[in-house]
Structure formats: structure tokens, C-alpha cells
Amino acid sequence: MRVPQISMSVFEERRKKLSNQLRDSALILVANPEHIRNGDVAYAYRQDTNFFYLTGFEEPNAIFVYRPGKNPETALFVMPKNPDQETWTGFRYGIDGAKKHFHVDAAFSIESIRAELPRLLADVEQIHHTLFVDQGFDQMLLEIVKNLASSRSRSNRGHLTISDPRSMIGELRIRKSPAEIDWHRRACEASAEAHVEVMRAVRPGISERALHGVFLRAIMERGCAREGYGAIVASGENATTLHYTFNDQICRDGDLLLLDAGGEFNYFSGDITRVFPVNGRFNEAQKRIYQKVLTVQKDLVAMVKPGIARESLQKETISRLTDVMIDEKLLRGRKEDLIEKKEYLKFYMHGVSHWLGMDVHDAGTTSVNGEPRLVEPGFVLTVEPGLYVPADIPGIPDELRGIGIRIEDDILVTDSGNENLTIRSPKEIADIEAVMAKR
Ligand code: GLY
Ligand code: MN
Ligand code: MN
């Protein structure tokens, strides 16, 4: 027997916030499908974020229909109980359990979706559904829309339209409630402490894979269910690949290690990058370039407050990192020309910030009415400038070849400015070396 770990009032309140925008509409959410990894082994299951956000229900083969103001207002289609199968694959809530524990007006077997859904769509004017995730379901939905069209055509209303609800739900997800901030804080703090565990474990000769294991153990010991994304455990030159995920090389004396990893707690993700020396001490060139990126990163974090646009952070990053590139003889020429010709892209080629939440690159548009979105209290965003020097391009100082630096924190916007949720993971050179000296 299982019971939901989060109070259903959380999900009911979230749904309520959507209700005005869904008058005379049906929102349909389809649970993430299961995927086979190999043979009869499935990939570890994780519910679709929007499905979980509005229901709290974590099983696959489920569909949720929300029709504010109608009866039933909420309907959940789930796998029925099946003791034989549950002996193999574990507990299911079943139809009665879904109704009892997830506070929905009606629960049905997923097998009856074809019979029941037309009735739930007969008295609405619009459908909100994300197409192309489960194309089998899409096909069935289109058939239902077609069949309903004949009754609607007599009143000249045309087909029910289908619109994508992601930006509407994203508008809610971008503003975190106090409870959500608590969960997000847990994810970020667990992730930050896990980074420290990896700093303590790294040494010449250890594999990136073993360090990944250290990170996983540390986040799970702190209550995280899983990672928020596949960790990047990149030693030496591997750090110049932005989303390096092989994580199978041996860490070498004299190299740096870039760890970009975050745990997920109650579906909220941390996203932290730290760079530290495999042998515990930065060499002079590493120290110099790391310190320059760190100074930029800290200045960017200080800029985060209500009313700033992420675009402003990006502009400042390009300007400041181009200065570093000129200073370090990675680029030559006038700063304005180098920026105009986007020469900085050779060494810095990604956004400096993204929304963070239940998805690592979280929901919520970056612009509103064609204007850059200004951040508000309750938003969480990353700040992550980086500098990546490929080993094999001509005309650059040898001491910088193959160095990749990214420093990434998770920043909560507050009324008066911001709070760094990942402060527990040291980033000052002296602090990192002090942690590593105690190994
Ligand atoms: N971990 C992916 C990112 O930093 O955006
Ligand atoms: Mn990030
Ligand atoms: Mn990251």
C-alpha cells in the first residue's frame, strides 16, 4: 500500500489557478509513456512534469481531464488493479484508490477512455492538449473531435479547437509558491552538498564514473528520487564539450574536473556546476582563468533582482567574457568588433541563464508580448557563465588548451534582490582547496 507524499491541496490549488482560463474548456494531460531500454527492461519511469504538477499521480498509462465548472470537473483514467501484475511490477492505486487518494470527481479504467472521453468533450468549446507526445492517443482524440463535429455543425460552431496548454501552465510554474520554494531549496541544498562530496572523493586515477556514483549516492541520501538531468562529469579536455555525458574517463593529475549535476526533490531540480582540481590544487594558469570567470559570475549573480531581464545578463556576460578572452590572448582585436562578429562564440557559446524548476530548463516563456520577460519574486533562474578553450585550435596560449570552466548557481528572486540556493557548494579558490585539503 502506498499513499501520496504531498498533500492533495497543493494540486487542487494549482488547478484552481488555471480554472478561469479553462472556462468551457477541457484540459487533457497524458501521462508519460514507458519506454523500453533493452529486451524487456524499461527506462526508469518519471511522470510527465505537467501531469504531476496538476495531479500528483505518478503511474504511467493514465489520462487526466480537467473541466472547470462542469460535472465531473476532474476525471482520472488509470490502470485498474491487477493483483497478478502487481506481484511483478508493484502497487497500483487502481480506480477506487485514484478517486480516494487523488481527490478527483471521477476515476475510470484507462481501458474505457474511448467510451468515456466523448462524453467529457461534448459540453466544452475548446480542448487544451499537447499533441505529438502520444500519437496513438492523438489519433483517437482527432476521431472524437471529428465525430463531435456533426452535432456541433448544426449550430455552426465548427470543430473543437485543440490548443497547446504548455505556455498557460508554464505561466503558473514560473512563479513558485512558498511550499514549492521549500522543495526547490531542498533539491538545491542536496545538490550543493553532493558537489562537496565529489570534491572530497576526486583524486588522480579515479574514474569520472565512480565520481558520478558518489554524486548519486549523496543526493539520494538526502532524499532526492533521482537526478534532474544526466550529470556531466568531465575531467580535463572533456569539460570543453558542453553536454559531455560519457563520464567514463580516468581523472588525471594536473587536470580540472567540471561537475554539472543536480538532484531532484519532489520533482524540483538543482542545477549546479563547479570546477575543481583533480589533485586538490589549481595551477597558476588554472587559478588565473578560473578567478576571472568567477568574478564575472559573482557580478552577474549580484545583478539578479526583480525587474531585470535575462537578456541583460546575457549582454553583460558577452561583454565581460570578451574582455577575459582579449586579456588571455584567446582573441585579438577591438572588443566592439569581436562582439559584432560574434568571435566570442569560439570560447563561450551558450546562454548564461535559464528558468529552473520541475524541468531543468524550466517552463515559462522568455518574452511577454514581444518584450523580454522581467524577472519577478518567486522566479528561480541559473547564472552560469563559462569559458571553453578547445585543445586543438591554433594561435592560443598553450597553458589554456583543453581547459573548460563553467560556474553555475541557482538563484531565487526575492522582493529585495536574490538568494543563492546553492551557496553550500564552495566556489572561491581558497574554499575549494580547503575542502579538498581535508580529504
Ligand atoms: N545542466 C544543463 C545546464 O546547465 O543548462
Ligand atoms: Mn543550467
Ligand atoms: Mn548545469
CSV table of C-alpha atoms and ligand atoms in Angstrom, one decimal:
chain,number,residue,atom,x,y,z
A,1,MET,CA,0.0,0.0,0.0
A,2,ARG,CA,1.3,3.4,-0.9
A,3,VAL,CA,0.0,6.9,-0.2
A,4,PRO,CA,0.8,10.2,-1.9
A,5,GLN,CA,3.7,12.0,-0.2
A,6,ILE,CA,2.4,15.5,-0.9
A,7,SER,CA,-1.0,16.9,0.3
A,8,MET,CA,-3.6,16.9,-2.4
A,9,SER,CA,-4.4,20.6,-1.5
A,10,VAL,CA,-1.2,21.5,-3.4
A,11,PHE,CA,-2.5,20.1,-6.7
A,12,GLU,CA,-6.1,21.3,-6.1
A,13,GLU,CA,-4.7,24.9,-5.6
A,14,ARG,CA,-2.7,24.7,-8.7
A,15,ARG,CA,-5.7,23.5,-10.7
A,16,LYS,CA,-7.8,26.3,-9.3
A,17,LYS,CA,-5.3,28.9,-10.5
A,18,LEU,CA,-6.0,27.6,-14.1
A,19,SER,CA,-9.7,27.5,-13.8
A,20,ASN,CA,-10.6,30.9,-15.1
A,21,GLN,CA,-8.6,30.3,-18.3
A,22,LEU,CA,-10.3,27.0,-18.8
A,23,ARG,CA,-13.9,28.1,-18.7
A,24,ASP,CA,-15.9,25.9,-21.2
A,25,SER,CA,-12.7,24.0,-21.9
A,26,ALA,CA,-11.2,20.6,-21.3
A,27,LEU,CA,-7.6,20.3,-20.4
A,28,ILE,CA,-6.3,16.8,-21.3
A,29,LEU,CA,-3.0,15.6,-19.9
A,30,VAL,CA,-1.5,12.3,-20.9
A,31,ALA,CA,1.0,10.5,-18.6
A,32,ASN,CA,4.5,9.9,-19.9
A,33,PRO,CA,4.6,6.7,-21.8
A,34,GLU,CA,7.0,4.0,-20.6
A,35,HIS,CA,10.0,3.3,-22.9
A,36,ILE,CA,11.9,0.1,-23.4
A,37,ARG,CA,15.6,0.4,-22.8
A,38,ASN,CA,16.6,-3.1,-24.0
A,39,GLY,CA,14.9,-6.5,-24.1
A,40,ASP,CA,12.1,-6.3,-21.5
A,41,VAL,CA,13.8,-3.7,-19.4
A,42,ALA,CA,12.2,-0.3,-19.2
A,43,TYR,CA,13.9,3.1,-18.7
A,44,ALA,CA,13.4,4.3,-15.1
A,45,TYR,CA,10.0,5.9,-15.1
A,46,ARG,CA,9.4,9.5,-14.3
A,47,GLN,CA,6.0,11.2,-14.7
A,48,ASP,CA,5.4,14.0,-17.2
A,49,THR,CA,6.0,17.2,-15.3
A,50,ASN,CA,2.7,19.0,-16.1
A,51,PHE,CA,0.8,15.7,-15.4
A,52,PHE,CA,2.4,15.5,-12.0
A,53,TYR,CA,2.1,19.3,-11.4
A,54,LEU,CA,-1.6,19.1,-11.7
A,55,THR,CA,-2.4,15.6,-10.3
A,56,GLY,CA,0.4,14.3,-8.1
A,57,PHE,CA,-0.2,10.9,-9.8
A,58,GLU,CA,3.0,9.1,-10.7
A,59,GLU,CA,1.8,6.0,-12.7
A,60,PRO,CA,2.1,5.6,-16.5
A,61,ASN,CA,-0.9,4.7,-18.7
A,62,ALA,CA,-3.0,7.4,-17.2
A,63,ILE,CA,-5.0,10.4,-18.6
A,64,PHE,CA,-6.3,13.4,-16.7
A,65,VAL,CA,-9.2,15.6,-17.9
A,66,TYR,CA,-10.0,18.9,-16.2
A,67,ARG,CA,-13.2,20.8,-17.0
A,68,PRO,CA,-13.6,23.7,-14.5
A,69,GLY,CA,-17.3,24.4,-13.8
A,70,LYS,CA,-18.5,21.1,-15.3
A,71,ASN,CA,-19.6,17.9,-13.8
A,72,PRO,CA,-17.4,15.9,-13.3
A,73,GLU,CA,-14.8,18.6,-13.1
A,74,THR,CA,-11.8,16.3,-12.7
A,75,ALA,CA,-11.5,12.8,-14.2
A,76,LEU,CA,-8.6,10.5,-13.9
A,77,PHE,CA,-8.2,7.4,-16.1
A,78,VAL,CA,-5.8,4.8,-14.6
A,79,MET,CA,-4.6,1.2,-14.8
A,80,PRO,CA,-7.1,-0.9,-12.9
A,81,LYS,CA,-5.9,-3.0,-10.0
A,82,ASN,CA,-4.4,-6.3,-11.1
A,83,PRO,CA,-3.0,-8.4,-8.2
A,84,ASP,CA,-1.2,-10.8,-10.6
A,85,GLN,CA,0.6,-8.0,-12.4
A,86,GLU,CA,1.2,-6.0,-9.2
A,87,THR,CA,3.1,-9.0,-7.8
A,88,TRP,CA,5.6,-8.4,-10.6
A,89,THR,CA,5.6,-4.6,-11.1
A,90,GLY,CA,4.4,-3.2,-7.9
A,91,PHE,CA,1.5,-1.4,-6.4
A,92,ARG,CA,-1.1,0.5,-8.4
A,93,TYR,CA,-3.8,2.8,-6.9
A,94,GLY,CA,-6.5,1.4,-9.2
A,95,ILE,CA,-9.8,3.1,-9.9
A,96,ASP,CA,-11.0,3.3,-6.3
A,97,GLY,CA,-7.6,4.3,-5.0
A,98,ALA,CA,-7.2,7.0,-7.6
A,99,LYS,CA,-10.6,8.6,-6.6
A,100,LYS,CA,-9.9,8.3,-2.9
A,101,HIS,CA,-6.3,9.5,-2.8
A,102,PHE,CA,-6.1,12.0,-5.6
A,103,HIS,CA,-9.3,13.9,-4.9
A,104,VAL,CA,-10.8,13.6,-8.3
A,105,ASP,CA,-14.6,13.7,-9.0
A,106,ALA,CA,-14.4,10.6,-11.3
A,107,ALA,CA,-12.0,7.8,-11.9
A,108,PHE,CA,-12.2,5.3,-14.7
A,109,SER,CA,-10.1,2.4,-16.1
A,110,ILE,CA,-7.8,3.6,-18.8
A,111,GLU,CA,-9.4,0.9,-21.0
A,112,SER,CA,-12.6,2.9,-21.0
A,113,ILE,CA,-11.1,6.2,-22.3
A,114,ARG,CA,-12.5,5.7,-25.9
A,115,ALA,CA,-16.0,5.2,-24.4
A,116,GLU,CA,-15.9,8.0,-21.8
A,117,LEU,CA,-13.9,10.8,-23.4
A,118,PRO,CA,-16.5,11.8,-26.0
A,119,ARG,CA,-19.0,12.5,-23.1
A,120,LEU,CA,-16.4,14.6,-21.3
A,121,LEU,CA,-15.8,16.7,-24.5
A,122,ALA,CA,-19.4,17.0,-25.6
A,123,ASP,CA,-20.1,20.1,-23.5
A,124,VAL,CA,-16.9,22.1,-23.9
A,125,GLU,CA,-15.9,24.6,-26.6
A,126,GLN,CA,-12.2,24.1,-26.6
A,127,ILE,CA,-9.6,21.4,-25.9
A,128,HIS,CA,-6.2,22.1,-24.4
A,129,HIS,CA,-3.8,19.2,-25.2
A,130,THR,CA,-0.1,18.8,-26.1
A,131,LEU,CA,0.0,16.9,-29.4
A,132,PHE,CA,2.8,14.6,-30.6
A,133,VAL,CA,3.7,13.1,-27.3
A,134,ASP,CA,1.5,10.1,-27.6
A,135,GLN,CA,0.4,9.8,-31.2
A,136,GLY,CA,-1.8,6.8,-30.5
A,137,PHE,CA,-3.9,9.0,-28.2
A,138,ASP,CA,-3.8,11.9,-30.6
A,139,GLN,CA,-5.3,9.8,-33.3
A,140,MET,CA,-8.2,8.7,-31.0
A,141,LEU,CA,-8.7,12.3,-29.9
A,142,LEU,CA,-8.9,13.5,-33.6
A,143,GLU,CA,-11.5,10.8,-34.3
A,144,ILE,CA,-13.6,12.0,-31.3
A,145,VAL,CA,-13.3,15.6,-32.5
A,146,LYS,CA,-14.5,14.6,-35.9
A,147,ASN,CA,-17.4,12.6,-34.5
A,148,LEU,CA,-18.4,15.5,-32.3
A,149,ALA,CA,-18.3,17.9,-35.2
A,150,SER,CA,-21.5,16.6,-36.7
A,151,SER,CA,-23.6,17.7,-33.7
A,152,ARG,CA,-21.7,21.0,-33.4
A,153,SER,CA,-22.1,21.8,-37.1
A,154,ARG,CA,-25.9,22.2,-36.7
A,155,SER,CA,-25.1,25.2,-34.6
A,156,ASN,CA,-22.4,26.4,-37.0
A,157,ARG,CA,-19.8,26.1,-34.3
A,158,GLY,CA,-17.2,24.1,-36.3
A,159,HIS,CA,-14.7,21.7,-34.8
A,160,LEU,CA,-13.5,21.9,-31.3
A,161,THR,CA,-10.1,23.5,-31.5
A,162,ILE,CA,-7.0,22.0,-29.9
A,163,SER,CA,-4.5,24.3,-28.4
A,164,ASP,CA,-1.2,23.6,-26.6
A,165,PRO,CA,-1.5,24.3,-22.8
A,166,ARG,CA,2.2,24.4,-22.1
A,167,SER,CA,2.6,28.1,-22.1
A,168,MET,CA,-0.5,28.5,-19.9
A,169,ILE,CA,0.8,26.0,-17.4
A,170,GLY,CA,4.3,27.5,-17.7
A,171,GLU,CA,2.9,30.8,-16.5
A,172,LEU,CA,1.9,29.1,-13.3
A,173,ARG,CA,5.1,27.1,-12.9
A,174,ILE,CA,7.4,30.1,-13.3
A,175,ARG,CA,6.0,31.6,-10.1
A,176,LYS,CA,6.9,29.4,-7.2
A,177,SER,CA,4.7,29.2,-4.1
A,178,PRO,CA,6.4,29.1,-0.6
A,179,ALA,CA,6.0,25.3,-0.4
A,180,GLU,CA,7.5,24.9,-3.9
A,181,ILE,CA,10.4,27.1,-2.9
A,182,ASP,CA,11.0,24.9,0.1
A,183,TRP,CA,11.2,21.8,-2.1
A,184,HIS,CA,13.3,23.6,-4.6
A,185,ARG,CA,15.6,24.7,-1.7
A,186,ARG,CA,15.9,21.0,-0.6
A,187,ALA,CA,16.9,20.0,-4.2
A,188,CYS,CA,19.5,22.7,-4.4
A,189,GLU,CA,20.9,22.2,-1.0
A,190,ALA,CA,21.2,18.4,-1.5
A,191,SER,CA,22.9,19.0,-4.9
A,192,ALA,CA,25.3,21.5,-3.4
A,193,GLU,CA,26.3,19.1,-0.6
A,194,ALA,CA,26.7,16.3,-3.1
A,195,HIS,CA,29.1,18.5,-5.0
A,196,VAL,CA,31.2,18.8,-1.9
A,197,GLU,CA,31.2,15.0,-1.5
A,198,VAL,CA,32.6,14.7,-5.0
A,199,MET,CA,35.2,17.3,-4.2
A,200,ARG,CA,36.2,15.1,-1.3
A,201,ALA,CA,36.3,12.0,-3.4
A,202,VAL,CA,38.2,13.1,-6.5
A,203,ARG,CA,41.9,12.2,-6.9
A,204,PRO,CA,44.2,11.3,-9.7
A,205,GLY,CA,43.3,7.8,-11.1
A,206,ILE,CA,39.6,7.8,-10.1
A,207,SER,CA,37.1,7.4,-12.9
A,208,GLU,CA,34.5,10.0,-13.8
A,209,ARG,CA,32.0,7.2,-13.5
A,210,ALA,CA,33.0,6.5,-9.9
A,211,LEU,CA,32.5,10.2,-9.1
A,212,HIS,CA,29.1,10.1,-10.7
A,213,GLY,CA,28.3,7.3,-8.3
A,214,VAL,CA,29.5,9.4,-5.4
A,215,PHE,CA,27.1,12.2,-6.5
A,216,LEU,CA,24.1,9.9,-6.9
A,217,ARG,CA,24.6,8.4,-3.5
A,218,ALA,CA,24.9,11.8,-1.9
A,219,ILE,CA,21.7,13.2,-3.5
A,220,MET,CA,19.7,10.0,-2.7
A,221,GLU,CA,20.9,10.0,0.9
A,222,ARG,CA,19.5,13.5,1.1
A,223,GLY,CA,16.0,12.4,-0.1
A,224,CYS,CA,16.3,13.1,-3.9
A,225,ALA,CA,14.5,10.5,-6.0
A,226,ARG,CA,16.9,10.9,-9.0
A,227,GLU,CA,19.0,13.4,-10.9
A,228,GLY,CA,17.2,16.3,-12.6
A,229,TYR,CA,19.3,15.6,-15.7
A,230,GLY,CA,22.2,13.3,-16.7
A,231,ALA,CA,25.2,14.5,-14.8
A,232,ILE,CA,28.2,15.9,-16.7
A,233,VAL,CA,31.3,14.6,-15.0
A,234,ALA,CA,34.0,16.0,-17.3
A,235,SER,CA,37.7,15.8,-16.5
A,236,GLY,CA,40.4,17.7,-18.4
A,237,GLU,CA,39.5,18.4,-22.0
A,238,ASN,CA,36.1,16.7,-21.7
A,239,ALA,CA,35.0,19.9,-20.0
A,240,THR,CA,35.1,21.7,-23.3
A,241,THR,CA,32.1,19.5,-24.5
A,242,LEU,CA,29.1,21.4,-23.1
A,243,HIS,CA,26.9,18.4,-22.5
A,244,TYR,CA,29.5,15.7,-22.1
A,245,THR,CA,27.8,12.6,-20.7
A,246,PHE,CA,30.1,9.6,-21.4
A,247,ASN,CA,31.6,10.1,-17.9
A,248,ASP,CA,33.9,7.1,-18.4
A,249,GLN,CA,37.4,8.6,-18.4
A,250,ILE,CA,40.1,8.5,-15.7
A,251,CYS,CA,40.8,11.8,-13.9
A,252,ARG,CA,44.4,12.8,-14.3
A,253,ASP,CA,46.8,14.6,-12.1
A,254,GLY,CA,47.0,18.3,-13.1
A,255,ASP,CA,43.6,18.4,-14.8
A,256,LEU,CA,40.5,20.1,-13.6
A,257,LEU,CA,37.2,18.4,-13.2
A,258,LEU,CA,33.9,20.1,-14.3
A,259,LEU,CA,30.9,18.7,-12.5
A,260,ASP,CA,27.5,19.9,-13.7
A,261,ALA,CA,24.9,17.9,-11.7
A,262,GLY,CA,21.7,18.3,-9.8
A,263,GLY,CA,19.3,16.2,-7.7
A,264,GLU,CA,15.6,16.2,-8.0
A,265,PHE,CA,13.4,16.5,-4.8
A,266,ASN,CA,9.6,16.4,-5.1
A,267,TYR,CA,10.1,16.9,-8.8
A,268,PHE,CA,12.2,20.1,-8.3
A,269,SER,CA,15.7,20.1,-9.7
A,270,GLY,CA,19.0,21.6,-8.7
A,271,ASP,CA,21.5,22.6,-11.5
A,272,ILE,CA,25.0,23.3,-10.3
A,273,THR,CA,28.3,23.5,-12.0
A,274,ARG,CA,31.6,23.5,-10.1
A,275,VAL,CA,35.2,23.2,-11.4
A,276,PHE,CA,37.9,21.9,-9.1
A,277,PRO,CA,41.4,20.4,-9.5
A,278,VAL,CA,41.7,16.6,-9.6
A,279,ASN,CA,44.8,16.8,-7.3
A,280,GLY,CA,43.4,19.4,-4.9
A,281,ARG,CA,45.4,22.5,-6.0
A,282,PHE,CA,44.8,24.8,-9.0
A,283,ASN,CA,48.0,25.5,-11.0
A,284,GLU,CA,48.8,29.2,-11.8
A,285,ALA,CA,47.1,29.3,-15.2
A,286,GLN,CA,44.0,27.4,-14.0
A,287,LYS,CA,43.8,29.7,-11.0
A,288,ARG,CA,44.0,32.9,-13.1
A,289,ILE,CA,41.4,31.9,-15.7
A,290,TYR,CA,39.1,30.4,-13.1
A,291,GLN,CA,39.2,33.5,-11.0
A,292,LYS,CA,38.3,35.7,-14.0
A,293,VAL,CA,35.2,33.6,-14.8
A,294,LEU,CA,34.3,33.5,-11.1
A,295,THR,CA,34.5,37.3,-10.8
A,296,VAL,CA,32.1,37.6,-13.8
A,297,GLN,CA,29.8,35.0,-12.3
A,298,LYS,CA,29.6,36.7,-8.9
A,299,ASP,CA,28.9,40.1,-10.6
A,300,LEU,CA,26.1,38.5,-12.7
A,301,VAL,CA,24.5,37.0,-9.6
A,302,ALA,CA,24.6,40.4,-7.9
A,303,MET,CA,22.6,41.8,-10.9
A,304,VAL,CA,19.6,39.4,-10.3
A,305,LYS,CA,16.7,41.3,-8.8
A,306,PRO,CA,13.1,42.0,-9.7
A,307,GLY,CA,12.8,43.9,-12.9
A,308,ILE,CA,15.9,42.6,-14.7
A,309,ALA,CA,15.6,40.7,-18.0
A,310,ARG,CA,17.7,37.6,-18.6
A,311,GLU,CA,18.7,39.3,-21.8
A,312,SER,CA,20.6,41.9,-19.8
A,313,LEU,CA,22.6,39.2,-18.0
A,314,GLN,CA,23.4,37.7,-21.4
A,315,LYS,CA,24.7,41.0,-22.8
A,316,GLU,CA,26.8,41.6,-19.7
A,317,THR,CA,28.2,38.1,-19.9
A,318,ILE,CA,29.3,38.5,-23.6
A,319,SER,CA,30.9,41.9,-22.8
A,320,ARG,CA,32.8,40.7,-19.7
A,321,LEU,CA,33.9,37.3,-21.1
A,322,THR,CA,35.1,39.0,-24.3
A,323,ASP,CA,37.3,41.2,-22.0
A,324,VAL,CA,38.7,38.0,-20.5
A,325,MET,CA,39.3,36.5,-23.9
A,326,ILE,CA,41.3,39.5,-25.0
A,327,ASP,CA,43.1,39.7,-21.7
A,328,GLU,CA,44.1,36.0,-22.0
A,329,LYS,CA,45.2,36.3,-25.7
A,330,LEU,CA,42.5,34.0,-26.9
A,331,LEU,CA,41.1,36.8,-29.1
A,332,ARG,CA,42.8,39.7,-30.8
A,333,GLY,CA,41.2,42.9,-32.0
A,334,ARG,CA,38.8,45.7,-30.8
A,335,LYS,CA,36.2,44.5,-28.3
A,336,GLU,CA,33.3,46.0,-30.3
A,337,ASP,CA,34.3,44.3,-33.5
A,338,LEU,CA,34.8,40.9,-31.8
A,339,ILE,CA,31.3,41.2,-30.3
A,340,GLU,CA,29.8,42.4,-33.5
A,341,LYS,CA,31.4,39.4,-35.4
A,342,LYS,CA,30.4,37.0,-32.6
A,343,GLU,CA,34.1,35.9,-32.2
A,344,TYR,CA,33.4,35.1,-28.6
A,345,LEU,CA,31.4,32.1,-29.7
A,346,LYS,CA,34.7,30.3,-30.2
A,347,PHE,CA,35.1,30.1,-26.4
A,348,TYR,CA,31.6,30.8,-25.0
A,349,MET,CA,28.6,29.5,-26.8
A,350,HIS,CA,25.6,29.0,-24.6
A,351,GLY,CA,23.0,31.1,-22.7
A,352,VAL,CA,24.1,32.4,-19.3
A,353,SER,CA,20.7,31.6,-17.6
A,354,HIS,CA,17.5,29.6,-17.9
A,355,TRP,CA,14.5,29.2,-15.7
A,356,LEU,CA,14.9,26.4,-13.2
A,357,GLY,CA,12.1,24.3,-11.6
A,358,MET,CA,10.5,21.0,-12.2
A,359,ASP,CA,12.3,20.7,-15.5
A,360,VAL,CA,15.9,21.7,-15.5
A,361,HIS,CA,15.3,24.0,-18.4
A,362,ASP,CA,12.0,25.0,-17.0
A,363,ALA,CA,8.7,26.1,-18.4
A,364,GLY,CA,7.8,29.8,-18.8
A,365,THR,CA,8.3,31.9,-21.8
A,366,THR,CA,11.3,34.2,-22.1
A,367,SER,CA,9.3,37.1,-23.6
A,368,VAL,CA,5.9,38.6,-22.9
A,369,ASN,CA,4.0,40.4,-25.6
A,370,GLY,CA,7.2,40.5,-27.7
A,371,GLU,CA,9.3,42.1,-24.9
A,372,PRO,CA,11.9,40.3,-22.8
A,373,ARG,CA,10.3,39.0,-19.7
A,374,LEU,CA,11.4,40.8,-16.5
A,375,VAL,CA,12.1,38.6,-13.5
A,376,GLU,CA,9.8,38.6,-10.5
A,377,PRO,CA,10.0,37.5,-6.9
A,378,GLY,CA,9.4,33.7,-6.8
A,379,PHE,CA,11.2,33.0,-10.1
A,380,VAL,CA,14.3,30.7,-9.9
A,381,LEU,CA,17.0,31.0,-12.6
A,382,THR,CA,20.5,29.8,-13.1
A,383,VAL,CA,23.6,32.0,-13.6
A,384,GLU,CA,26.2,30.1,-15.5
A,385,PRO,CA,28.9,31.9,-17.5
A,386,GLY,CA,31.6,29.6,-19.0
A,387,LEU,CA,34.8,29.6,-21.0
A,388,TYR,CA,35.9,26.7,-23.0
A,389,VAL,CA,39.3,26.5,-24.7
A,390,PRO,CA,39.5,23.7,-27.3
A,391,ALA,CA,42.8,21.9,-27.2
A,392,ASP,CA,43.4,21.9,-31.0
A,393,ILE,CA,42.9,25.5,-32.3
A,394,PRO,CA,46.0,27.4,-33.5
A,395,GLY,CA,47.2,30.7,-32.1
A,396,ILE,CA,46.2,30.5,-28.4
A,397,PRO,CA,48.4,30.2,-25.3
A,398,ASP,CA,49.3,26.5,-24.7
A,399,GLU,CA,48.7,26.8,-20.9
A,400,LEU,CA,45.0,27.3,-21.6
A,401,ARG,CA,44.4,24.5,-24.1
A,402,GLY,CA,41.8,22.0,-23.0
A,403,ILE,CA,40.5,24.0,-20.1
A,404,GLY,CA,36.7,24.2,-19.6
A,405,ILE,CA,35.3,26.4,-16.9
A,406,ARG,CA,31.6,26.9,-16.0
A,407,ILE,CA,30.4,28.1,-12.7
A,408,GLU,CA,26.6,27.7,-12.1
A,409,ASP,CA,24.4,28.7,-9.2
A,410,ASP,CA,20.6,28.5,-8.7
A,411,ILE,CA,19.2,31.9,-7.8
A,412,LEU,CA,15.8,32.6,-6.2
A,413,VAL,CA,14.5,36.1,-6.9
A,414,THR,CA,13.3,37.8,-3.7
A,415,ASP,CA,11.4,41.1,-3.1
A,416,SER,CA,14.7,42.8,-2.3
A,417,GLY,CA,17.1,41.1,-4.7
A,418,ASN,CA,18.0,37.4,-4.7
A,419,GLU,CA,19.0,34.4,-2.6
A,420,ASN,CA,21.6,31.9,-3.8
A,421,LEU,CA,20.1,28.5,-3.2
A,422,THR,CA,23.4,26.7,-4.0
A,423,ILE,CA,25.7,28.6,-1.6
A,424,ARG,CA,26.6,25.4,0.2
A,425,SER,CA,28.9,24.4,-2.6
A,426,PRO,CA,32.1,26.4,-2.4
A,427,LYS,CA,33.3,28.3,-5.5
A,428,GLU,CA,36.1,30.5,-4.1
A,429,ILE,CA,39.5,29.0,-4.9
A,430,ALA,CA,40.7,29.1,-1.3
A,431,ASP,CA,37.4,27.5,-0.1
A,432,ILE,CA,37.6,24.7,-2.7
A,433,GLU,CA,41.2,24.0,-1.9
A,434,ALA,CA,40.4,24.0,1.8
A,435,VAL,CA,37.7,21.3,1.3
A,436,MET,CA,40.0,19.3,-0.8
A,437,ALA,CA,42.9,19.6,1.6
A,438,LYS,CA,40.8,17.7,4.2
A,439,ARG,CA,40.5,14.6,2.1
B,1,GLY,N1,22.9,21.2,-16.9
B,1,GLY,C1,22.4,21.8,-18.0
B,1,GLY,C2,22.5,23.3,-17.9
B,1,GLY,O1,23.3,23.8,-17.1
B,1,GLY,O2,21.8,24.0,-18.5
B,2,MN,MN,21.9,25.2,-16.2
B,3,MN,MN,24.0,22.8,-15.4
